[in-house]
C-alpha cells in the first residue's frame, strides 16, 4: 500500500447531528447541545466544524451586532477548547420569511437587500470564528415556475451579490455549493459547471471556488467524481460534502458509500490523484442519521462515513498501477472492470 498523497482533514456541521424530523413526521431524538457536538467531533477524530450563521448565533435576525459578536466569540472559545477549527460559515438564507422567493434573486429589491446584508453578517461571523471561507448553497435562487423570474437577470444578480461580498472582505473566499433542485423546482446555478462559470464573471475570480456535494451531483444525474474532476481541473474544488444518494429521490444525505460503494471509491480516487488537501482543502461529510436511529447511536453515520472514506483510501493506495496501465494500454476495459471489482470486494485478482 503506497502512502497517501492527500492530506485529509475531516469536518461536519452541527446539523449533521439532528433530531430526525422529516417533512412527514416530528423529531424522534432529543436535541444535543453544541458543546456535546464538538466533543463528538473530537472523539470521532474530526478536525473541523462547519457552520451556518445561525448555528453560531441562533435567532440571528433578532440580535444586535454586539450580541452577535459576543455569541460568536463564545463558539470560537469552545472550538479552541476542543482543538477544533471552523471550516466555513454559510448564511442560512432559505429559512427567513424575507427569502420565501429567494435571496439575491428575489423579485423585491428590499428583500434582496435583506439577503445581502445577512450574508455580510455571515462573513463577519466567519471572521469571528476564525475562518476565511463562506459557503453559499443557493437554496431558493431558482424558480417555482420559470415565468416568475428572468433567468439571465438572476445570474447577473447573483454575480452582483458575489461582488458585494468580495468587496466587503478582501480576504473572504467564496465556495459555491450547487444543487439542481430542492427546495425549489429548478436552480439557476445547478451544477458544478455553473458554479465554476459564475466565479469567472465576478470581480475577483481567484477568490471564488466551489464545493461538490456527492448527493447534489447525483440529483443532477451526474457522477460526483466527474464533477470533482471538473472542479479540480480548474483548481476550484475547495471543499467537498461527501455523502450518498439513492439516485433521483429527495436529498437523502446518506452515509458516504452506503448506497454505491464504487461511486464512493471513485470520489476518493479522484481526490487522492490530485493530492487533495495540500492547499488546505477539507473533507466534509454532509450526512444525516436514519430516522430509525435511537439517540445513543445517533452519530454512527459520522463515524461510519469517515471509516468508509479511510477504507476506500486504503483501496485507492493499493491499486496495482502497473497492471492498471497495462490494461488501459491494451484497451482491455472488461479486465480492468474485473480488476477493480475484485479490489473492491477484497477478492484475489
Ligand atoms: C443542502 C446542503 C446544505 C449546505 C450548507 O442540501 O447541502 O446543508 O451544505 O448550507
Ligand atoms: Mn451540503
Coordinates of C-alpha atoms and ligand atoms in Angstrom, one line a residue:
X1 CA 0.0 0.0 0.0
X2 CA 1.5 3.4 -1.0
X3 CA 1.5 6.3 1.4
X4 CA -1.4 8.6 0.6
X5 CA -0.5 11.9 -1.3
X6 CA -3.6 13.7 0.1
X7 CA -3.7 15.4 3.4
X8 CA -7.1 14.7 4.8
X9 CA -8.8 16.7 7.5
X10 CA -12.4 15.9 8.2
X11 CA -15.4 18.1 9.2
X12 CA -19.1 18.1 9.6
X13 CA -21.8 20.6 10.7
X14 CA -24.0 20.7 13.8
X15 CA -27.0 20.0 11.6
X16 CA -25.5 16.6 10.8
X17 CA -26.4 15.5 14.4
X18 CA -30.1 16.1 14.3
X19 CA -33.4 15.1 15.8
X20 CA -34.7 13.1 12.9
X21 CA -37.7 15.1 11.8
X22 CA -38.7 14.8 8.2
X23 CA -41.4 16.5 6.1
X24 CA -43.8 13.8 7.2
X25 CA -43.0 13.3 10.9
X26 CA -41.8 15.1 14.0
X27 CA -38.4 14.8 15.8
X28 CA -37.6 11.4 17.3
X29 CA -34.4 12.1 19.1
X30 CA -33.6 14.7 21.9
X31 CA -31.6 17.7 20.8
X32 CA -27.8 17.6 21.6
X33 CA -26.1 20.7 22.8
X34 CA -23.4 22.4 20.7
X35 CA -20.7 21.6 23.3
X36 CA -21.5 17.9 23.1
X37 CA -21.5 18.0 19.3
X38 CA -17.9 19.4 19.4
X39 CA -17.0 16.6 21.8
X40 CA -18.4 14.1 19.4
X41 CA -16.3 15.6 16.6
X42 CA -13.2 15.4 18.7
X43 CA -13.9 11.8 19.8
X44 CA -14.6 10.6 16.2
X45 CA -11.3 12.1 15.0
X46 CA -12.7 15.1 13.1
X47 CA -10.6 18.2 12.9
X48 CA -13.2 20.9 11.9
X49 CA -16.7 22.1 12.2
X50 CA -18.9 23.7 9.5
X51 CA -21.4 26.3 10.5
X52 CA -24.5 28.2 9.3
X53 CA -24.6 31.7 10.6
X54 CA -27.4 30.8 12.9
X55 CA -25.7 27.7 14.2
X56 CA -23.2 30.2 15.7
X57 CA -25.8 32.8 16.6
X58 CA -29.3 31.3 16.9
X59 CA -32.2 33.7 16.1
X60 CA -29.6 35.9 14.4
X61 CA -32.2 38.3 12.9
X62 CA -33.3 39.5 16.3
X63 CA -29.8 40.2 17.6
X64 CA -27.6 43.3 17.7
X65 CA -24.1 43.4 16.3
X66 CA -22.7 43.4 19.9
X67 CA -24.7 40.4 20.8
X68 CA -23.7 38.6 17.6
X69 CA -20.0 39.3 18.4
X70 CA -20.4 38.0 21.9
X71 CA -22.1 34.7 20.8
X72 CA -19.5 34.2 18.0
X73 CA -16.7 34.7 20.5
X74 CA -18.2 32.1 22.8
X75 CA -18.3 29.5 20.0
X76 CA -14.7 30.3 19.0
X77 CA -13.7 29.7 22.6
X78 CA -15.5 26.4 22.7
X79 CA -13.8 25.3 19.4
X80 CA -10.4 26.4 20.7
X81 CA -11.0 24.4 23.9
X82 CA -11.5 21.2 21.9
X83 CA -8.7 21.9 19.5
X84 CA -11.1 22.2 16.6
X85 CA -11.3 24.8 13.9
X86 CA -14.2 26.4 11.9
X87 CA -14.1 25.2 8.3
X88 CA -16.7 27.7 6.9
X89 CA -19.8 29.7 7.7
X90 CA -22.8 29.6 5.3
X91 CA -25.7 32.1 5.6
X92 CA -29.0 30.1 6.1
X93 CA -30.8 32.2 3.5
X94 CA -33.7 29.8 3.0
X95 CA -35.5 30.0 6.3
X96 CA -36.4 33.6 6.9
X97 CA -39.8 35.0 5.7
X98 CA -37.8 37.5 3.6
X99 CA -36.3 34.7 1.5
X100 CA -39.5 32.8 0.6
X101 CA -39.0 33.7 -3.1
X102 CA -35.2 33.6 -3.0
X103 CA -32.4 35.8 -1.6
X104 CA -30.2 37.6 -4.2
X105 CA -32.7 36.9 -7.0
X106 CA -35.8 37.9 -5.1
X107 CA -38.1 40.0 -7.3
X108 CA -38.3 42.6 -4.5
X109 CA -35.3 45.0 -4.1
X110 CA -36.0 45.3 -0.4
X111 CA -35.8 41.6 0.2
X112 CA -32.7 41.2 -2.0
X113 CA -31.1 43.8 0.3
X114 CA -32.0 41.6 3.3
X115 CA -30.2 38.7 1.8
X116 CA -27.1 40.8 1.0
X117 CA -27.0 42.3 4.5
X118 CA -27.5 38.9 6.1
X119 CA -24.6 37.5 4.1
X120 CA -22.3 40.3 5.1
X121 CA -23.1 39.5 8.7
X122 CA -22.4 35.8 8.0
X123 CA -18.9 36.9 6.6
X124 CA -18.3 38.9 9.8
X125 CA -19.2 35.8 11.9
X126 CA -16.9 33.7 9.7
X127 CA -14.1 36.0 10.7
X128 CA -15.0 35.9 14.3
X129 CA -14.9 32.1 14.4
X130 CA -11.5 32.1 12.6
X131 CA -12.4 31.1 9.1
X132 CA -11.9 32.7 5.7
X133 CA -14.4 30.5 3.8
X134 CA -18.0 31.4 3.1
X135 CA -20.1 28.6 1.6
X136 CA -23.1 29.6 -0.5
X137 CA -25.7 26.9 -1.1
X138 CA -28.1 29.0 -3.3
X139 CA -31.1 27.2 -1.9
X140 CA -34.0 29.3 -3.2
X141 CA -32.2 31.1 -6.0
X142 CA -34.2 29.4 -8.7
X143 CA -37.8 29.4 -9.6
X144 CA -41.0 27.6 -8.7
X145 CA -42.3 28.4 -12.2
X146 CA -40.0 29.6 -15.0
X147 CA -42.1 32.6 -15.9
X148 CA -41.7 34.1 -12.4
X149 CA -38.1 35.4 -12.9
X150 CA -35.8 36.3 -15.8
X151 CA -33.0 33.7 -16.0
X152 CA -30.2 35.9 -17.3
X153 CA -31.1 38.6 -14.8
X154 CA -30.9 36.1 -12.0
X155 CA -27.4 35.0 -12.9
X156 CA -26.3 38.7 -13.0
X157 CA -28.0 39.4 -9.7
X158 CA -26.0 36.5 -8.1
X159 CA -22.8 37.8 -9.7
X160 CA -23.5 41.3 -8.3
X161 CA -24.1 39.9 -4.8
X162 CA -20.9 37.9 -5.0
X163 CA -19.0 41.1 -6.0
X164 CA -20.5 42.9 -2.9
X165 CA -19.2 40.1 -0.7
X166 CA -15.8 40.1 -2.3
X167 CA -15.6 43.8 -1.6
X168 CA -17.0 43.5 1.9
X169 CA -14.0 41.4 3.0
X170 CA -10.8 41.4 0.9
X171 CA -9.8 38.0 2.3
X172 CA -13.0 36.1 2.0
X173 CA -13.0 33.0 -0.2
X174 CA -16.5 32.1 -1.5
X175 CA -17.3 28.4 -2.2
X176 CA -20.5 27.9 -4.2
X177 CA -22.3 24.6 -3.5
X178 CA -24.6 23.9 -6.4
X179 CA -27.7 21.7 -6.2
X180 CA -30.1 21.2 -9.2
X181 CA -33.4 21.3 -7.3
X182 CA -35.0 21.2 -3.8
X183 CA -36.4 23.2 -2.1
X184 CA -37.3 25.0 -5.4
X185 CA -38.3 23.4 -8.7
X186 CA -35.2 24.4 -10.6
X187 CA -32.0 26.2 -9.5
X188 CA -30.2 28.7 -11.7
X189 CA -26.7 27.6 -10.5
X190 CA -27.5 23.9 -10.7
X191 CA -24.2 22.1 -11.3
X192 CA -20.5 22.4 -10.7
X193 CA -20.0 23.8 -14.2
X194 CA -22.4 26.6 -13.4
X195 CA -20.7 27.2 -10.1
X196 CA -17.2 27.4 -11.7
X197 CA -18.6 29.5 -14.5
X198 CA -20.2 32.2 -12.4
X199 CA -16.9 32.6 -10.5
X200 CA -15.3 33.9 -13.7
X201 CA -18.0 36.6 -14.0
X202 CA -17.0 38.2 -10.7
X203 CA -14.6 41.0 -9.9
X204 CA -12.1 38.6 -8.3
X205 CA -12.4 35.0 -9.8
X206 CA -9.3 33.9 -7.8
X207 CA -11.5 34.1 -4.6
X208 CA -14.5 32.2 -5.9
X209 CA -14.4 28.4 -5.9
X210 CA -16.8 25.6 -5.2
X211 CA -17.9 22.7 -3.1
X212 CA -19.1 19.5 -4.6
X213 CA -21.7 17.6 -2.6
X214 CA -22.0 13.9 -3.8
X215 CA -25.8 13.8 -3.4
X216 CA -26.3 17.1 -5.3
X217 CA -24.3 15.8 -8.3
X218 CA -26.3 12.5 -8.3
X219 CA -29.6 14.5 -8.1
X220 CA -28.4 16.3 -11.3
X221 CA -27.9 12.8 -12.9
X222 CA -24.1 13.3 -12.8
X223 CA -21.2 11.3 -11.3
X224 CA -19.8 13.1 -8.3
X225 CA -16.3 12.0 -9.1
X226 CA -16.6 13.6 -12.6
X227 CA -17.9 16.8 -11.0
X228 CA -14.9 16.8 -8.7
X229 CA -12.5 16.2 -11.6
X230 CA -14.0 19.1 -13.5
X231 CA -13.6 21.5 -10.5
X232 CA -10.1 20.1 -9.8
X233 CA -9.1 20.8 -13.4
X234 CA -9.9 24.5 -12.6
X235 CA -8.2 24.3 -9.2
X236 CA -11.6 25.3 -7.8
X237 CA -12.5 22.3 -5.6
X238 CA -12.0 23.9 -2.3
X239 CA -14.2 21.6 -0.2
X240 CA -16.5 18.6 -0.6
X241 CA -19.6 17.3 1.1
X242 CA -19.3 13.6 0.8
X243 CA -22.5 11.5 1.3
X244 CA -24.6 9.1 -0.7
X245 CA -27.9 9.2 -2.5
X246 CA -30.2 6.6 -4.0
X247 CA -30.3 8.2 -7.4
X248 CA -33.1 10.7 -8.3
X249 CA -35.0 10.9 -5.0
X250 CA -35.2 13.7 -2.4
X251 CA -31.8 14.8 -1.0
X252 CA -31.1 11.9 1.2
X253 CA -27.7 12.7 2.7
X254 CA -27.0 9.0 3.3
X255 CA -23.7 7.9 4.9
X256 CA -20.8 8.0 2.4
X257 CA -20.6 4.9 0.3
X258 CA -23.7 3.3 1.8
X259 CA -25.6 3.2 -1.5
X260 CA -23.0 2.9 -4.2
X261 CA -19.5 1.9 -3.0
X262 CA -17.9 2.0 -6.4
X263 CA -19.1 5.5 -6.9
X264 CA -17.7 6.5 -3.5
X265 CA -14.4 4.7 -4.3
X266 CA -14.0 6.8 -7.5
X267 CA -14.6 10.0 -5.5
X268 CA -11.7 9.1 -3.1
X269 CA -9.6 8.0 -6.1
X270 CA -10.0 11.4 -7.8
X271 CA -9.2 13.3 -4.6
X272 CA -6.1 11.2 -3.9
X273 CA -4.9 11.6 -7.5
X274 CA -4.9 15.4 -7.0
X275 CA -3.2 15.1 -3.6
X276 CA -6.3 16.8 -2.2
X277 CA -5.8 18.7 1.0
X278 CA -2.4 20.0 0.2
X279 CA -3.8 23.5 -0.2
X280 CA -5.9 23.1 3.0
X281 CA -9.0 21.8 1.3
X282 CA -11.3 19.9 3.7
X283 CA -13.2 16.6 3.5
X284 CA -16.6 17.5 4.8
X285 CA -19.4 15.0 5.3
X286 CA -22.9 16.3 4.9
X287 CA -24.7 13.1 6.2
X288 CA -27.8 12.5 8.2
X289 CA -28.6 9.7 10.6
X290 CA -31.5 7.5 9.6
X291 CA -34.7 8.4 11.4
X292 CA -34.7 4.9 12.9
X293 CA -31.5 5.5 14.9
X294 CA -32.0 5.9 18.6
X295 CA -30.3 8.8 20.5
X296 CA -27.4 6.7 21.9
X297 CA -26.4 5.6 18.4
X298 CA -27.4 8.8 16.6
X299 CA -23.8 9.7 15.5
X300 CA -22.8 6.4 13.9
X301 CA -23.3 7.9 10.4
X302 CA -20.4 10.3 11.1
X303 CA -18.1 7.5 12.4
X304 CA -19.1 5.2 9.5
X305 CA -18.7 7.8 6.7
X306 CA -15.2 8.7 7.9
X307 CA -14.3 5.0 8.3
X308 CA -15.6 4.2 4.8
X309 CA -13.5 7.1 3.4
X310 CA -10.4 5.8 5.0
X311 CA -11.1 2.2 4.0
X312 CA -11.6 3.3 0.4
X313 CA -8.4 5.4 0.6
X314 CA -6.6 2.1 1.5
X315 CA -8.1 0.5 -1.6
X316 CA -7.0 3.5 -3.7
X317 CA -3.4 3.4 -2.5
X318 CA -3.2 -0.3 -3.1
X319 CA -4.2 -0.1 -6.8
X320 CA -1.8 -2.1 -8.8
X321 CA -0.9 0.8 -11.0
X322 CA 1.4 -1.2 -13.3
X323 CA -1.4 -3.7 -14.1
X324 CA -3.9 -0.8 -14.5
X325 CA -1.6 0.9 -17.0
X326 CA -1.2 -2.4 -19.0
X327 CA -4.9 -3.0 -19.1
X328 CA -5.5 0.6 -20.3
X329 CA -2.8 0.3 -22.9
X330 CA -4.3 -2.9 -24.2
X331 CA -7.8 -1.3 -24.0
X332 CA -9.0 -4.3 -22.1
X333 CA -11.6 -2.5 -20.1
X334 CA -13.6 -5.7 -19.3
X335 CA -10.5 -6.9 -17.5
X336 CA -9.9 -3.5 -15.9
X337 CA -13.5 -3.6 -14.7
X338 CA -13.0 -7.1 -13.2
X339 CA -9.7 -5.9 -11.5
X340 CA -11.5 -3.0 -9.8
X341 CA -14.4 -5.2 -8.7
X342 CA -12.0 -7.7 -7.2
X343 CA -10.2 -4.9 -5.4
X344 CA -13.4 -3.5 -4.0
X345 CA -14.7 -6.9 -2.9
X346 CA -11.4 -7.8 -1.3
X347 CA -11.1 -10.8 -3.7
X348 CA -7.8 -12.1 -5.0
X349 CA -7.4 -10.9 -8.7
Ligands
LIG1 C1 -28.4 21.5 1.4 C2 -27.0 21.5 1.9 C3 -26.6 22.5 2.9 C4 -25.3 23.1 2.6 C5 -24.9 24.2 3.5 O1 -28.7 20.5 0.6 O2 -26.2 20.6 1.5 O3 -26.6 21.9 4.2 O4 -24.3 22.2 2.7 O5 -25.7 25.3 3.6
LIG2 MN1 -24.1 20.2 1.7

